[in-house]
PDB file of C-alpha atoms in Angstrom:
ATOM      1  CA  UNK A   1       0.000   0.000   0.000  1.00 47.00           C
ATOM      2  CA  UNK A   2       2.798   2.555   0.984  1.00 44.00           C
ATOM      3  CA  UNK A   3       5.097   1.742  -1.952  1.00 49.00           C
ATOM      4  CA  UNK A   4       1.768   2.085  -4.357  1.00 53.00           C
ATOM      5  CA  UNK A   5       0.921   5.720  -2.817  1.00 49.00           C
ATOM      6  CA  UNK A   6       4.908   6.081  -3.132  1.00 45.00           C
ATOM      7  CA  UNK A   7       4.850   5.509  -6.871  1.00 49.00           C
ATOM      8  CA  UNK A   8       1.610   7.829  -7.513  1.00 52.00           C
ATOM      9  CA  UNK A   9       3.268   9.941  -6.092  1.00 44.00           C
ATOM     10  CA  UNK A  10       6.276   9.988  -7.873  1.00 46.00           C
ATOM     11  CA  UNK A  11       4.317  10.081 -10.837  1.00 49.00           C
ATOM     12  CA  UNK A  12       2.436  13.125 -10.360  1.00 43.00           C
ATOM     13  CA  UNK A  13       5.688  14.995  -9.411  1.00 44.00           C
ATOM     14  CA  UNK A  14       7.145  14.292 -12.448  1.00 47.00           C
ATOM     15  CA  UNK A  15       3.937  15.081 -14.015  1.00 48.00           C
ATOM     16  CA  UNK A  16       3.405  18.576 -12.512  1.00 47.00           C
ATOM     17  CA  UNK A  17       6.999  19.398 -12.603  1.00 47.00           C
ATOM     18  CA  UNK A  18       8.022  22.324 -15.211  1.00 49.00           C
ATOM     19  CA  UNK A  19       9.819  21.717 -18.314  1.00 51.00           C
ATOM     20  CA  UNK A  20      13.105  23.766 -18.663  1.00 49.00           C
ATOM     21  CA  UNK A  21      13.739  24.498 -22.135  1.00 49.00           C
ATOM     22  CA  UNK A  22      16.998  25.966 -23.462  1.00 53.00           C
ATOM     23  CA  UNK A  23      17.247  29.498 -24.685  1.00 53.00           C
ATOM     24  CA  UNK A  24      16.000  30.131 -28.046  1.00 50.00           C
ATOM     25  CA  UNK A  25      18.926  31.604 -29.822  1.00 50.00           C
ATOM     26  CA  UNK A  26      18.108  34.990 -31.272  1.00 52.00           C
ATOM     27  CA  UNK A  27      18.023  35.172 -34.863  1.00 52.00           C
ATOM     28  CA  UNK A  28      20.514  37.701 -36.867  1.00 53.00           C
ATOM     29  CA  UNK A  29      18.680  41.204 -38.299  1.00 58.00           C
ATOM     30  CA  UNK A  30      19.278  41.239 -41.638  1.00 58.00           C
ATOM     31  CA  UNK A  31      19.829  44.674 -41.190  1.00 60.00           C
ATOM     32  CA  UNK A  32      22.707  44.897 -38.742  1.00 61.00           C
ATOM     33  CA  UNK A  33      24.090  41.988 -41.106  1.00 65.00           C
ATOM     34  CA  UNK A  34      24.193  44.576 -43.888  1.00 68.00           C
ATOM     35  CA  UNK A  35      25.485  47.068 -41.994  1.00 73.00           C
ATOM     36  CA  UNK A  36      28.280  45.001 -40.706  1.00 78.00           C
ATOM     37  CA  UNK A  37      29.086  43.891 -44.045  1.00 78.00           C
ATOM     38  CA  UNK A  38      29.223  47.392 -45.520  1.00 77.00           C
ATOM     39  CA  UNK A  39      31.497  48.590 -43.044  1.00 79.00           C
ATOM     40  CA  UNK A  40      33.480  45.745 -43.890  1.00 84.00           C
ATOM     41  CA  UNK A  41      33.728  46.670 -47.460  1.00 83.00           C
ATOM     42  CA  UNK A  42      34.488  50.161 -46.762  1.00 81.00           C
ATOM     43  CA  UNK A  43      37.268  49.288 -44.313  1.00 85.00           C
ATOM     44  CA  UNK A  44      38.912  46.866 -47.068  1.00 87.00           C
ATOM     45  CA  UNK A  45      38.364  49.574 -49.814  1.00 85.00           C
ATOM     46  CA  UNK A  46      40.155  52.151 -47.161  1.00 85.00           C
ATOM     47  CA  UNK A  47      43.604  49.254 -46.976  1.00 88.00           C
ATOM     48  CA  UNK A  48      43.557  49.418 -50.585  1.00 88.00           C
ATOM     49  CA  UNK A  49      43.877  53.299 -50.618  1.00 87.00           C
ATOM     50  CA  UNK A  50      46.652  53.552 -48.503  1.00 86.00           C
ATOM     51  CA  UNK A  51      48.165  50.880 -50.831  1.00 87.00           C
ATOM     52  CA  UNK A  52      47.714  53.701 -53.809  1.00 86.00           C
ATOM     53  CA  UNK A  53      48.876  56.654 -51.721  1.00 84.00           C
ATOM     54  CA  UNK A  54      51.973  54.541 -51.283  1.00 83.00           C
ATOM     55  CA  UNK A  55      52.159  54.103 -55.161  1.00 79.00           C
ATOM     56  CA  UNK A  56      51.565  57.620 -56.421  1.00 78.00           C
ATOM     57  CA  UNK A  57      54.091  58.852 -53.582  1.00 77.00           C
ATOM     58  CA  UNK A  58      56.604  56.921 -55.631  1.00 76.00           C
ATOM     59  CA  UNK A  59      55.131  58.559 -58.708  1.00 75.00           C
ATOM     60  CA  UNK A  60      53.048  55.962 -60.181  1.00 78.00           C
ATOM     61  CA  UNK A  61      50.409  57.459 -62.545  1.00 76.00           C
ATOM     62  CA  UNK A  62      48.055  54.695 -62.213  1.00 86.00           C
ATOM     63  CA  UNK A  63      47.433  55.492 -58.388  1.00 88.00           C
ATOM     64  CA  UNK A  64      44.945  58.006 -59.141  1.00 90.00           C
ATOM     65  CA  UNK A  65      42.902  56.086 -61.980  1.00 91.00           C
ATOM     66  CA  UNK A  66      42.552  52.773 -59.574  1.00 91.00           C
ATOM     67  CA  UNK A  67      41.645  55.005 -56.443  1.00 91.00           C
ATOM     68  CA  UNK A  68      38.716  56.281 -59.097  1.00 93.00           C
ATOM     69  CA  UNK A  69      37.969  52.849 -59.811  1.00 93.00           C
ATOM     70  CA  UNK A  70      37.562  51.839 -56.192  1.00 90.00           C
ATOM     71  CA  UNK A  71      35.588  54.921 -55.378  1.00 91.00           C
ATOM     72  CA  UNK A  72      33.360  54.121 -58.395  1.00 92.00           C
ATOM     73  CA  UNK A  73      32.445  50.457 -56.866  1.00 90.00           C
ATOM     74  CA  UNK A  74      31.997  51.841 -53.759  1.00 90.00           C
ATOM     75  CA  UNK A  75      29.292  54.358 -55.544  1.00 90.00           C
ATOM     76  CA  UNK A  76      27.448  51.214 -57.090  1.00 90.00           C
ATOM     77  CA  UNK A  77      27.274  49.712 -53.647  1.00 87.00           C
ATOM     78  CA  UNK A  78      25.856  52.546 -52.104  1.00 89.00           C
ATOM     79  CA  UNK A  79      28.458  52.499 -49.107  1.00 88.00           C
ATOM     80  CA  UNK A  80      30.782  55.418 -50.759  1.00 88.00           C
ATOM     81  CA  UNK A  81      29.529  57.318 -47.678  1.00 90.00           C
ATOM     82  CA  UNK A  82      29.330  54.439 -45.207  1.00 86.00           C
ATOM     83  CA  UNK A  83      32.226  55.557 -43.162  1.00 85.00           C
ATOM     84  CA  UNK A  84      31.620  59.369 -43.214  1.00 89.00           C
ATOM     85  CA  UNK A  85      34.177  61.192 -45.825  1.00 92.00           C
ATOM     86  CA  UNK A  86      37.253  58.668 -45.216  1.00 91.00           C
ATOM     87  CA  UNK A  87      36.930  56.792 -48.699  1.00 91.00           C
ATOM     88  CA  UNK A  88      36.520  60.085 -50.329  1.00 94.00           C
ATOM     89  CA  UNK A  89      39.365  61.746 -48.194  1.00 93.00           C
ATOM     90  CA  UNK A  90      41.932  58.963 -48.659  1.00 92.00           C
ATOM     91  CA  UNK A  91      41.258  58.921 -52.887  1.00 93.00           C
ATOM     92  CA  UNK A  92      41.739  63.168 -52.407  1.00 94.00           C
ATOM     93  CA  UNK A  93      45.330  61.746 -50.825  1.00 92.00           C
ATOM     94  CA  UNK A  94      46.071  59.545 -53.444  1.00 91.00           C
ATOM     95  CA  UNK A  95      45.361  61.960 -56.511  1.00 92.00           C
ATOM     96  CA  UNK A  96      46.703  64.935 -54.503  1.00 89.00           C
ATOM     97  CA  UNK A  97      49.085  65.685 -58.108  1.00 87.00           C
ATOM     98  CA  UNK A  98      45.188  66.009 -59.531  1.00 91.00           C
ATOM     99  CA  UNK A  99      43.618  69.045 -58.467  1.00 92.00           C
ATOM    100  CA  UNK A 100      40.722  68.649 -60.697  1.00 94.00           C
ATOM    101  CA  UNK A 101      40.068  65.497 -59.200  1.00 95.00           C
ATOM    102  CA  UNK A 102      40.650  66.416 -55.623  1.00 95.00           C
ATOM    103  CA  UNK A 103      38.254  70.161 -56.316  1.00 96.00           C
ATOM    104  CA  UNK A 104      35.664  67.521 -57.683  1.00 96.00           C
ATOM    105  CA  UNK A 105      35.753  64.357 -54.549  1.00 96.00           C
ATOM    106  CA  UNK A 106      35.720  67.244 -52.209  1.00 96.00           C
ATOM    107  CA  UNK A 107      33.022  68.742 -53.384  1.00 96.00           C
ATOM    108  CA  UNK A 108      31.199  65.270 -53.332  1.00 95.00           C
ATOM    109  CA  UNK A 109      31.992  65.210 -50.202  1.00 95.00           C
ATOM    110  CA  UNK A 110      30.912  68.973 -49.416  1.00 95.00           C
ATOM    111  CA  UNK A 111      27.441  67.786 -51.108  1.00 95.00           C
ATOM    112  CA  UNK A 112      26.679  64.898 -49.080  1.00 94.00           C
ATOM    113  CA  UNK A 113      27.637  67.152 -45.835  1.00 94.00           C
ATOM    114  CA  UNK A 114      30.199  64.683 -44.974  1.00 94.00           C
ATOM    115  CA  UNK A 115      33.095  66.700 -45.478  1.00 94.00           C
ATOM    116  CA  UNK A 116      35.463  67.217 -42.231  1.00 95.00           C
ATOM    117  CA  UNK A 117      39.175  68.453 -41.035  1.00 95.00           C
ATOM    118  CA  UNK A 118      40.922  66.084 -42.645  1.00 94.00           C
ATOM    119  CA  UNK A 119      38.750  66.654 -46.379  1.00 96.00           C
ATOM    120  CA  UNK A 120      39.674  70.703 -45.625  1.00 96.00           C
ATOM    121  CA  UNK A 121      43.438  69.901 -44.775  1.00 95.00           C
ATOM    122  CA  UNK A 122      43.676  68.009 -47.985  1.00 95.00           C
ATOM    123  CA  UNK A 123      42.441  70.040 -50.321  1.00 96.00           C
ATOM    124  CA  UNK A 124      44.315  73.365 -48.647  1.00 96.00           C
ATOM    125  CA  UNK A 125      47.277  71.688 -49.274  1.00 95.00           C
ATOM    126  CA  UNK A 126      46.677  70.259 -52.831  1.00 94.00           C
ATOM    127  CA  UNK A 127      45.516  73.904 -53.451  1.00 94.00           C
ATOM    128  CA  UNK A 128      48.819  75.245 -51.871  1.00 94.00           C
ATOM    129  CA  UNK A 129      51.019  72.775 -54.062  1.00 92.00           C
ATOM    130  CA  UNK A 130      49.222  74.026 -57.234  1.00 91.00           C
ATOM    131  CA  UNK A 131      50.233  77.408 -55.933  1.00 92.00           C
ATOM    132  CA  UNK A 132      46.733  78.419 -55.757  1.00 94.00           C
ATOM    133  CA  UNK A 133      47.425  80.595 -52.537  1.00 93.00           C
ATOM    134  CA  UNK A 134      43.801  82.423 -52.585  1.00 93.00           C
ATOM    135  CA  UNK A 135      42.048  78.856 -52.795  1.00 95.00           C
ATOM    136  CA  UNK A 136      44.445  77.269 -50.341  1.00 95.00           C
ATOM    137  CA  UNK A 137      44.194  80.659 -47.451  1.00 95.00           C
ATOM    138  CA  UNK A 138      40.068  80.275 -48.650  1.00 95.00           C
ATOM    139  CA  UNK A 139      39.919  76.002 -47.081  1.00 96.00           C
ATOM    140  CA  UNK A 140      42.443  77.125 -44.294  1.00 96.00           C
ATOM    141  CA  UNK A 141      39.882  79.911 -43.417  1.00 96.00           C
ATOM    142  CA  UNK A 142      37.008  77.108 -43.276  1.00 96.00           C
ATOM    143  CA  UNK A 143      39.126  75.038 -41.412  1.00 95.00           C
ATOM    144  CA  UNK A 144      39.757  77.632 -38.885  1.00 95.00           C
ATOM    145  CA  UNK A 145      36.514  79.054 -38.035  1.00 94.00           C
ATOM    146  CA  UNK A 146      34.695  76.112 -35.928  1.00 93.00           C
ATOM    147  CA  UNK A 147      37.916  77.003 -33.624  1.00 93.00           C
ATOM    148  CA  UNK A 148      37.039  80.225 -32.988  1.00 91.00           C
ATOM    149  CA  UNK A 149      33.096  79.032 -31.957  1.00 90.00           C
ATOM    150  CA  UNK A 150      32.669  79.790 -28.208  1.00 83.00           C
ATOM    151  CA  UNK A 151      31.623  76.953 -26.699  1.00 81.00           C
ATOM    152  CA  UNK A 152      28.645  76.783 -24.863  1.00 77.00           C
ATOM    153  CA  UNK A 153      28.571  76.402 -20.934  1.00 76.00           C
ATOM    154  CA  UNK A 154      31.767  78.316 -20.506  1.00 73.00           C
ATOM    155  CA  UNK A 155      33.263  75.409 -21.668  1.00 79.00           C
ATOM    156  CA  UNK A 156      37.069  75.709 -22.395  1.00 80.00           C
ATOM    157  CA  UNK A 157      37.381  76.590 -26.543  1.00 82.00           C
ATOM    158  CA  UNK A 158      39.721  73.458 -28.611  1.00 87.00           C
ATOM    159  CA  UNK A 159      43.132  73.579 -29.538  1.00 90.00           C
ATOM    160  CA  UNK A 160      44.212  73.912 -32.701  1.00 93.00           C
ATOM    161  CA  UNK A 161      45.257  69.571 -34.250  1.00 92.00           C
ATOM    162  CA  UNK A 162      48.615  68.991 -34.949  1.00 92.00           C
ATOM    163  CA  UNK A 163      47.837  68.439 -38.422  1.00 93.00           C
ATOM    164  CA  UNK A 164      45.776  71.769 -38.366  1.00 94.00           C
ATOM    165  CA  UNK A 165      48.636  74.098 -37.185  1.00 94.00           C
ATOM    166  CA  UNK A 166      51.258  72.189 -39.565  1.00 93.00           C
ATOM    167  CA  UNK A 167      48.698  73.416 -42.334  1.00 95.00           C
ATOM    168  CA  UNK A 168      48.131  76.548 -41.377  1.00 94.00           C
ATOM    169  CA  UNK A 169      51.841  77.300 -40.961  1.00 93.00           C
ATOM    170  CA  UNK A 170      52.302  76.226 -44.205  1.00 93.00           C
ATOM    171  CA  UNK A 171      49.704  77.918 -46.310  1.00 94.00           C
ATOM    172  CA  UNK A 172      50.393  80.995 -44.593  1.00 93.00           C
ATOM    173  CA  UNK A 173      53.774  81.182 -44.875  1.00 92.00           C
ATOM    174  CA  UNK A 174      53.609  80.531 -48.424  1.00 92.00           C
ATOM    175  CA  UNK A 175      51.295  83.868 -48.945  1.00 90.00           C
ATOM    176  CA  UNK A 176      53.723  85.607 -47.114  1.00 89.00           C
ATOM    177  CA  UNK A 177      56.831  84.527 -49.093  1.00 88.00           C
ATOM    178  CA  UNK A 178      54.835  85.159 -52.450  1.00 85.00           C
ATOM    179  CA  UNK A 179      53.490  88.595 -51.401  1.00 84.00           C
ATOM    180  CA  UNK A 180      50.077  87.382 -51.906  1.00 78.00           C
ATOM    181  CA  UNK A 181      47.829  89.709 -49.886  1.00 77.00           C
ATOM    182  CA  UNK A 182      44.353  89.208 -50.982  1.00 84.00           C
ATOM    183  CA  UNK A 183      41.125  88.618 -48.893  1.00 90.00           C
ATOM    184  CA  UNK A 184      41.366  85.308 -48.404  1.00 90.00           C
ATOM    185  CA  UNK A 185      45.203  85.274 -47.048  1.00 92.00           C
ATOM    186  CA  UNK A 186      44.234  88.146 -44.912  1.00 92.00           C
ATOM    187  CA  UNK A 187      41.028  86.338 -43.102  1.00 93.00           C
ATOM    188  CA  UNK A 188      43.142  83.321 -42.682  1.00 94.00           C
ATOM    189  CA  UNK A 189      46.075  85.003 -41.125  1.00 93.00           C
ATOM    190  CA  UNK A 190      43.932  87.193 -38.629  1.00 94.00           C
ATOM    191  CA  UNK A 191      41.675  83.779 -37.732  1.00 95.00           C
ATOM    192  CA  UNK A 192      45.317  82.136 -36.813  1.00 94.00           C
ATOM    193  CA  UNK A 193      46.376  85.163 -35.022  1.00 93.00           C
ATOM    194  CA  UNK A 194      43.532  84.998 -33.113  1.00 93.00           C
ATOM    195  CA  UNK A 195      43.999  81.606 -32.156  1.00 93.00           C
ATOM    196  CA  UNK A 196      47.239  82.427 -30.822  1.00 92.00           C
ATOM    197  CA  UNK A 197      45.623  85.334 -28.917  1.00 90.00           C
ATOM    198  CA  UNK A 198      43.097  83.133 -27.562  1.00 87.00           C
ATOM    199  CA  UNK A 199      46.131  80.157 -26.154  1.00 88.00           C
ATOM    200  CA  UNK A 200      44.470  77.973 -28.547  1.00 90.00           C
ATOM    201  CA  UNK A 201      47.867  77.061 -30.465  1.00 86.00           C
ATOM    202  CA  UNK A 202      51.363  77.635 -28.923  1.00 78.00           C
ATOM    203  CA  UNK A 203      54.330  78.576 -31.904  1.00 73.00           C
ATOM    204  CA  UNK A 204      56.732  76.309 -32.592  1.00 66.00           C
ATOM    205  CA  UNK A 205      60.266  76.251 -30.466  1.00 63.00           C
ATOM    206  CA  UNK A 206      62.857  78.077 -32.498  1.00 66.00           C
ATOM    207  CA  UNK A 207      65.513  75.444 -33.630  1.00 65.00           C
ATOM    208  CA  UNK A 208      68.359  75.352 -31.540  1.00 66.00           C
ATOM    209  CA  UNK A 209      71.582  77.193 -32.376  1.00 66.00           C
ATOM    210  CA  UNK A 210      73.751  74.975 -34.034  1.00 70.00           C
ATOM    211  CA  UNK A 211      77.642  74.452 -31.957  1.00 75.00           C
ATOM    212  CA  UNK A 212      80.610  74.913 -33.705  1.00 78.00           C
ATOM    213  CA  UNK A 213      84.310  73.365 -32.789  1.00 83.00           C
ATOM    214  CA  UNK A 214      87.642  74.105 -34.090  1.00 84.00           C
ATOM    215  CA  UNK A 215      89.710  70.871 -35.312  1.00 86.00           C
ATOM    216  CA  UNK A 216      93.846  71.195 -36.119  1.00 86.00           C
ATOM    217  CA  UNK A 217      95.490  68.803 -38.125  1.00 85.00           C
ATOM    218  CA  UNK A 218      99.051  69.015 -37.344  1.00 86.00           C
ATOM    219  CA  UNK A 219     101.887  69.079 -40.312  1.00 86.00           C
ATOM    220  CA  UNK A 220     102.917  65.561 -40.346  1.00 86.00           C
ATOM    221  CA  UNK A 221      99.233  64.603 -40.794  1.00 85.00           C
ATOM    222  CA  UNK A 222      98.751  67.361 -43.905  1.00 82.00           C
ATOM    223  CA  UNK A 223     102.247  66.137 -45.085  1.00 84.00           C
ATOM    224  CA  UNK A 224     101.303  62.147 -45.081  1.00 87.00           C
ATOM    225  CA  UNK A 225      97.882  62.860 -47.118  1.00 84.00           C
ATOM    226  CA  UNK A 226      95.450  61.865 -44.552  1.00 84.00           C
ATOM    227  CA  UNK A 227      93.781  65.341 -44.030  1.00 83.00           C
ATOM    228  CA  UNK A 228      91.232  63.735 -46.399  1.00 83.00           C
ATOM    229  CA  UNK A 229      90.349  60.708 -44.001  1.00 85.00           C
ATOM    230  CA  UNK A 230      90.540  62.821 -41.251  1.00 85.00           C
ATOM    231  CA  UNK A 231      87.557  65.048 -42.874  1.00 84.00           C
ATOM    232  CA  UNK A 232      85.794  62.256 -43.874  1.00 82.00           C
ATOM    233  CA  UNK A 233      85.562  60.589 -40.021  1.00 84.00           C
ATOM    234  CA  UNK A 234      84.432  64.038 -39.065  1.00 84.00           C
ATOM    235  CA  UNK A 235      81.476  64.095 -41.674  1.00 82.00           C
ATOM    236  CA  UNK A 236      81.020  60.345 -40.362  1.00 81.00           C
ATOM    237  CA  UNK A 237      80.020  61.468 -36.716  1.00 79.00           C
ATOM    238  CA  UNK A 238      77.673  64.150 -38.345  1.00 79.00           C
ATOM    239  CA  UNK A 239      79.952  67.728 -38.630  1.00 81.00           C
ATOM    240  CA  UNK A 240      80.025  69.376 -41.205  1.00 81.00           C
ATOM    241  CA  UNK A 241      83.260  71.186 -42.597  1.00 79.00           C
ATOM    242  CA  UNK A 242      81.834  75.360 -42.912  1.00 77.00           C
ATOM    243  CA  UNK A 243      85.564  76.671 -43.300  1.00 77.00           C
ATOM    244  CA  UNK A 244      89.052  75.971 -43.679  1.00 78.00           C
ATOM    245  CA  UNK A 245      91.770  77.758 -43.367  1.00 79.00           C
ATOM    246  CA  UNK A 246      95.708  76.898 -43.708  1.00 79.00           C
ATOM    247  CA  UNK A 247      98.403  78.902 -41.828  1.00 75.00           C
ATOM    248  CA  UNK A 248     101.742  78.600 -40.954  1.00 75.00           C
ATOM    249  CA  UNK A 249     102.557  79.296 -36.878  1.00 69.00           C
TER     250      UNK A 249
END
């Protein structure tokens, strides 16, 4: 009788007990899949860039026409803009010798409000190598002003980038060297100088004075011919020979 009521029981424990089932495991979004594999894209596309900024540093031609080509698939895609303006920036790098190609992928850029520091830096310098001074002073001016924004909340305003100031220093100094005092040259320099003013950019540390040092070479050395190896070991440890001068004491 008591192992009978033991079994019922037993049975309706088992009965009544809950089932545990594992986790269902959450199926992928096909979205964030396409995201993912955008950005994926992109990111390759960006390796291969930086591949043909190394190419048409060492003056390959064909740098410029396959960073077009890249940019063009990336178009067809749809993910040309997938990473902000960094596809577009690195093909303005690569066809920097272009600057009717870098005047045209900026202003793609510029049209799909993308377009950041590093689009403005690139195409003030590719302006400055073309020695187009007003154009170059005109990017360095749009690259200055968000600088100059107060911030709100009393908030502390940003220093100037590294790459900023090396820009800026550059472009200006060029307008300065060709006498070029138009508009734009004139906005940009008074936007850096107040920068300065405002401790947002310190100048650069003058370079230091360079030592000089007297060396004699005695007769018998002059006489035996080695006042030539003797110059040579000094050029070795990194002098260099401004003046000589041969006397008789």
């Amino acid at each position: 009788m008591l192992a009978s009521s033991a079994r019922r029981l037993l049975t309706l424990a088992s009965c009544c007990s809950p089932r545990i089932h594992p986790p269902l495991a959450s199926a992928p979004r096909p979205e964030a899949d396409s995201t993912a594999s955008e950005r994926r894209r992109v990111v390759a596309a960006l390796k291969r860039f930086d591949q043909l900024e190394a190419m048409s540093s060492r003056g390959d031609p064909e740098g410029c026409s396959c960073a077009l080509e890249e940019l063009r698939r990336l178009r067809e895609d749809g993910t040309a803009f997938a990473l902000g303006p960094n596809a577009h920036n690195r093909a303005m790098r690569v066809c920097a010798s272009s600057p009717g190609t870098v005047e045209t992928l900026f202003a793609e850029a510029a049209a799909a409000g993308v377009q950041d520091d590093a689009s403005l830096q690139v195409l003030a310098t590719c302006r400055l190598e073309a020695e187009d001074f007003a154009g170059a002073a005109a990017a360095l001016s749009e690259l200055l002003g968000p600088l100059l924004v107060q911030p709100a909340h009393g908030a502390a305003r940003r220093r100037v980038p590294a790459r900023t100031a090396k820009v800026a220093l550059s472009v200006l100094g060029a307008c300065r060297d060709a006498s070029v005092c138009g508009d734009e040259c004139r906005g940009a320099a008074r936007q850096w100088a107040a920068l300065g003013e405002g401790g947002q950019w310190a100048p650069p540390a003058p370079p230091p004075s360079p030592e000089r040092t007297l060396a004699l070479l005695k007769p018998d050395c002059v006489a035996s011919g080695a006042a030539g190896e003797v110059e040579a070991l000094i050029a070795e440890h990194g002098f260099e020979v401004v003046r000589r001068r041969r006397w008789r004491m």
